[in-house]
């Protein structure tokens, strides 16, 4: 081979390299005809599910802070009840937000600062008297957010909590620090979404870890497995204790006592809706179900979607078996609670394994095995 | 051909420029790779931070490096690369090889074929003559050994693809390609099953032939651009790190000595010593020649060791690693571990408490890692005074577009299972024994009773 020939070839090869790099570097908003376009799906999720969820969360936490402020300045059974109702609403709204634990929410540890439970009540009481309290230190995540407020507002009868707040200025002040922190964090995350992250999210149409669908689904699976299946039902039912003793104190909002079951159902509804793309107004809503069906593979497309939908029905039916209060149910009906848990776990396998394989969404940033 | 004829042929003098070039290119690539690994924070996230690791058995009792030790190992790799760049190739390659291979063997969840390739190439360079002055002449077998290794890598990667699922179903490309439907121009095409089959055949043909065609002066001008395009394409399509560049760089060793002399003269602003066969004095010792032959024999044989194990290799993975099975299967899993104490009570183990996301992902599909996970659970529980006696796992795995199915015997005590070279994995369910989740949930009480769990 002549030298000039080699040079020519190297140049040609380099040109091809450059062409290919520029070709595949930018994941543009192309318009594939015969298959699923993730761009519209991401836009729909951003604009019709995620941003409205954060808007609702900002409103719910603002209302909670407002009610709490009124209650602290004028403690009464009425103002306490209004604050408690607002807290219940915040708990319920949070179930629509918790699954978006990526991007700004993850950067600000929203999931951990908002709802780490069971609450460390001793720690909360120390915080009440700590003038230099700082929100969100790693060691105190179980002393803040919704669980701490559940404890402070529901630790006794209406009259007793009212008189506690009247007699202890620091208690009321700490309630306001907690509600203020929730409201601030909600606004912080929402404004990050509004000031650029939405675009980052919808424009990353690939399937790597940092893509919109990658971030969304990795958070979806992780929180479903750990924060719904395990935290909301598994731990209270005693799946991780050797003695298999139920842990009724580990239910969500134990001091309120009456909403734990509805919170699980609310969380389930959020995950189901994200899968089906249902909370969207009007026709033509997209969902992961449509995405699966578009894959054109019988087993991994239509069949998997049918199986997931059937499991969603089964899981919803199982959740109907749970009785309130959950703290009593896991003690009296532990085996039944385990059965409901198994239905939640079946979705883990279908979503985290089969669905992720079908979409080919990356789970970690690590290099893969190359060819 | 008898031994002495072979030796005469092997020790006949050839121009050493390609080896000098290979050494420079390889050094630059591994230096880049080392810096990249460190700059991604992977020294911490892959080596220092994980609470537990999954070492290869020979390293089972080697203490783990801490922060300082890990950074020192990577500093040594960088130093080795720099020594290689700076005309101390053997020392440099050795200084690079030892820490690199050590780190590679520390944790199976980090195993990559391309790390293995880099280890082998570094090992060769630790012995081959590739100093500037060696351009004046090296034994033929020394110059050709890296080429033989490259040929072997491509060819074995091709043989591994001679699998009905790769050839007829276009798997796993059929799952991977449609993910890139957002590529400009070719995006929509990538969603067609025909495209996947076409790519599969193309990849198969390329792997089977490229390594041989690169030897031919006639074919090289046509094949090398294909090498470049092929690897760049894999780089675009898959998250495979620096591997494509390693192959694009190393295959230049097939180019003519003149070519290498030219670019090295330009790049280093100094001509290499001329090839002078008349003054060539290479001690034709048996040692190097035998070592080279031994190295090649090992490389030829090792990828076939899977034949010693019954069942589907892609499923049980006994004999899967170190065999150039690259980008061959799409496998994903979900594993739930259960620990039983001395009173027969069982609890679910929280894997997130001590495994990294990458470890959880890797462990769920690889039987030996499942066993190591169970051993870790037993050890940690013993430290916590939990009295764990047995560990079992319900593992779901999907392979190459199949739906998930039960992977291993869900009522076998994984802490008691013997696994290692030569051990068939009977506790891994046969791949054709498809047990779906709903079937398993029906059978579970019966299976539990039968196993006496």
Coordinates of C-alpha atoms in Angstrom, one line a residue, chain A residues 10 39 44 59-60 73 90 138 167 169 204 232 252 261 269 298 303 309-310:
Chain A
X10 CA -7.1 8.1 7.0
X39 CA -40.6 14.2 22.4
X44 CA -47.1 16.0 27.9
X59 CA -50.2 25.8 46.7
X60 CA -50.7 23.0 49.2
X73 CA -51.1 33.8 66.1
X90 CA -50.5 18.4 51.8
X138 CA -28.5 14.8 56.7
X167 CA -48.5 27.6 76.4
X169 CA -44.4 29.7 72.1
X204 CA -33.4 15.1 26.1
X232 CA -45.7 2.7 53.0
X252 CA -47.2 7.1 57.0
X261 CA -54.4 3.8 53.6
X269 CA -53.0 6.3 41.5
X298 CA -45.9 -8.8 20.5
X303 CA -48.6 -8.5 25.8
X309 CA -52.8 -3.3 33.0
X310 CA -54.0 -6.5 34.5

